[in-house]
Short mmCIF file of C-alpha atoms in Angstrom, two decimals:
data_model
loop_
_atom_site.label_atom_id
_atom_site.label_comp_id
_atom_site.label_asym_id
_atom_site.label_seq_id
_atom_site.Cartn_x
_atom_site.Cartn_y
_atom_site.Cartn_z
CA UNK A 1 113.12 71.35 143.91
CA UNK A 2 111.91 70.75 140.37
CA UNK A 3 108.98 72.48 138.93
CA UNK A 4 106.49 70.69 136.65
CA UNK A 5 105.29 72.52 133.62
CA UNK A 6 101.91 71.97 132.11
CA UNK A 7 102.61 70.95 128.56
CA UNK A 8 99.67 70.66 126.25
CA UNK A 9 100.13 68.21 123.40
CA UNK A 10 99.72 69.70 119.98
CA UNK A 11 98.03 67.92 117.13
CA UNK A 12 98.69 68.21 113.46
CA UNK A 13 96.26 66.95 110.87
CA UNK A 14 98.41 65.08 108.36
CA UNK A 15 95.59 63.39 106.49
CA UNK A 16 94.48 64.35 103.02
CA UNK A 17 91.33 63.52 101.16
CA UNK A 18 91.86 61.39 98.08
CA UNK A 19 89.35 60.65 95.38
CA UNK A 20 89.81 56.89 95.66
CA UNK A 21 88.93 54.71 98.65
CA UNK A 22 91.50 52.00 99.19
CA UNK A 23 90.15 48.63 100.18
CA UNK A 24 92.02 45.34 100.25
CA UNK A 25 92.52 44.19 96.68
CA UNK A 26 93.63 40.99 95.03
CA UNK A 27 97.17 40.93 93.70
CA UNK A 28 95.78 40.46 90.17
CA UNK A 29 93.48 43.50 90.38
CA UNK A 30 95.99 45.90 88.83
CA UNK A 31 96.76 43.62 85.87
CA UNK A 32 93.03 43.10 85.28
CA UNK A 33 92.41 46.86 85.48
CA UNK A 34 95.15 47.58 82.92
CA UNK A 35 93.94 44.76 80.66
CA UNK A 36 90.43 46.27 80.67
CA UNK A 37 91.75 49.80 80.04
CA UNK A 38 93.93 48.49 77.19
CA UNK A 39 90.84 46.93 75.60
CA UNK A 40 88.98 50.25 75.95
CA UNK A 41 91.97 52.06 74.42
CA UNK A 42 91.96 49.65 71.49
CA UNK A 43 88.21 50.08 70.91
CA UNK A 44 88.39 53.88 71.18
CA UNK A 45 91.38 54.15 68.84
CA UNK A 46 90.67 51.30 66.42
CA UNK A 47 93.99 49.69 67.33
CA UNK A 48 95.22 46.38 68.63
CA UNK A 49 97.78 47.54 71.19
CA UNK A 50 99.35 44.45 72.76
CA UNK A 51 100.83 44.19 76.23
CA UNK A 52 104.27 44.00 74.64
CA UNK A 53 103.66 47.20 72.65
CA UNK A 54 102.38 48.95 75.77
CA UNK A 55 105.62 48.05 77.55
CA UNK A 56 107.63 49.32 74.59
CA UNK A 57 105.70 52.62 74.68
CA UNK A 58 107.01 53.27 78.18
CA UNK A 59 110.48 51.83 77.57
CA UNK A 60 110.25 48.46 79.34
CA UNK A 61 110.96 45.12 77.68
CA UNK A 62 108.05 42.70 77.53
CA UNK A 63 109.23 40.11 80.06
CA UNK A 64 109.95 42.71 82.75
CA UNK A 65 106.77 44.64 81.90
CA UNK A 66 104.69 41.49 82.30
CA UNK A 67 106.28 40.86 85.72
CA UNK A 68 105.55 44.44 86.79
CA UNK A 69 101.91 44.18 85.67
CA UNK A 70 101.40 40.89 87.52
CA UNK A 71 103.42 42.12 90.52
CA UNK A 72 105.77 39.16 90.23
CA UNK A 73 108.56 41.73 90.30
CA UNK A 74 106.71 44.78 91.64
CA UNK A 75 108.02 48.26 91.07
CA UNK A 76 108.22 50.89 93.77
CA UNK A 77 108.42 53.55 91.09
CA UNK A 78 105.13 55.40 91.06
CA UNK A 79 106.18 57.07 87.79
CA UNK A 80 106.13 53.67 86.08
CA UNK A 81 102.46 53.17 86.98
CA UNK A 82 101.64 56.75 85.93
CA UNK A 83 103.45 56.18 82.60
CA UNK A 84 101.38 53.05 81.91
CA UNK A 85 98.24 55.07 82.56
CA UNK A 86 99.35 57.99 80.38
CA UNK A 87 100.14 55.57 77.54
CA UNK A 88 96.56 54.29 77.79
CA UNK A 89 95.25 57.88 77.87
CA UNK A 90 93.61 57.46 81.26
CA UNK A 91 92.08 60.38 83.12
CA UNK A 92 93.37 61.50 86.53
CA UNK A 93 90.64 59.62 88.44
CA UNK A 94 91.52 56.42 86.58
CA UNK A 95 95.22 56.99 87.32
CA UNK A 96 94.35 57.35 91.01
CA UNK A 97 92.47 54.04 90.84
CA UNK A 98 95.43 52.33 89.15
CA UNK A 99 97.84 53.69 91.76
CA UNK A 100 95.59 52.41 94.54
CA UNK A 101 95.40 48.97 92.96
CA UNK A 102 99.18 48.76 92.66
CA UNK A 103 100.37 48.26 96.23
CA UNK A 104 98.27 51.19 97.48
CA UNK A 105 100.46 53.86 95.91
CA UNK A 106 99.31 57.39 96.73
CA UNK A 107 96.86 59.07 94.38
CA UNK A 108 97.80 62.15 92.36
CA UNK A 109 98.01 64.99 94.86
CA UNK A 110 96.76 68.42 93.83
CA UNK A 111 99.03 69.98 96.49
CA UNK A 112 102.16 68.41 95.00
CA UNK A 113 103.48 70.67 92.20
CA UNK A 114 104.72 67.75 90.10
CA UNK A 115 101.45 65.81 90.39
CA UNK A 116 99.49 68.99 89.66
CA UNK A 117 101.61 69.52 86.52
CA UNK A 118 101.04 65.92 85.36
CA UNK A 119 97.29 66.28 85.92
CA UNK A 120 97.15 69.58 84.03
CA UNK A 121 99.06 68.13 81.08
CA UNK A 122 96.83 65.04 80.90
CA UNK A 123 93.58 66.98 81.10
CA UNK A 124 94.78 69.81 78.86
CA UNK A 125 96.28 67.66 76.12
CA UNK A 126 94.08 64.68 75.25
CA UNK A 127 96.11 61.95 73.56
CA UNK A 128 99.35 63.08 75.20
CA UNK A 129 102.05 60.41 74.88
CA UNK A 130 104.52 59.40 77.57
CA UNK A 131 107.45 60.82 75.58
CA UNK A 132 105.62 64.12 75.07
CA UNK A 133 104.91 64.36 78.81
CA UNK A 134 108.55 63.59 79.61
CA UNK A 135 109.70 66.42 77.31
CA UNK A 136 107.52 68.97 79.09
#
């Protein structure tokens, strides 16, 4: 004779609140976002940073960088998108938006030690370059 046990299912809340709402976006939305942020960067810094120079700043040759921006050859490397944003001196909320626009990558997570470190370095060191962040 077998005996049935009353087993109560347990639930675990695995959701987190992010500062960006993700809605369906056009494939070109990320490239347009970066283009606009590059223009803002140029106006704020009195420079004429080109797309090619932006790619060079993060160590990617122009042709591949262009394909990544336009998602013709999308990257799965979240760090690449973060590096583009750091090069343009974007704030954490803007980085979250960029990550969401690029294949719905997860926003910076305050509970992740690495993401928390990146956020603290960006907010604590305005004008931080990608190479400076990589050295830290």
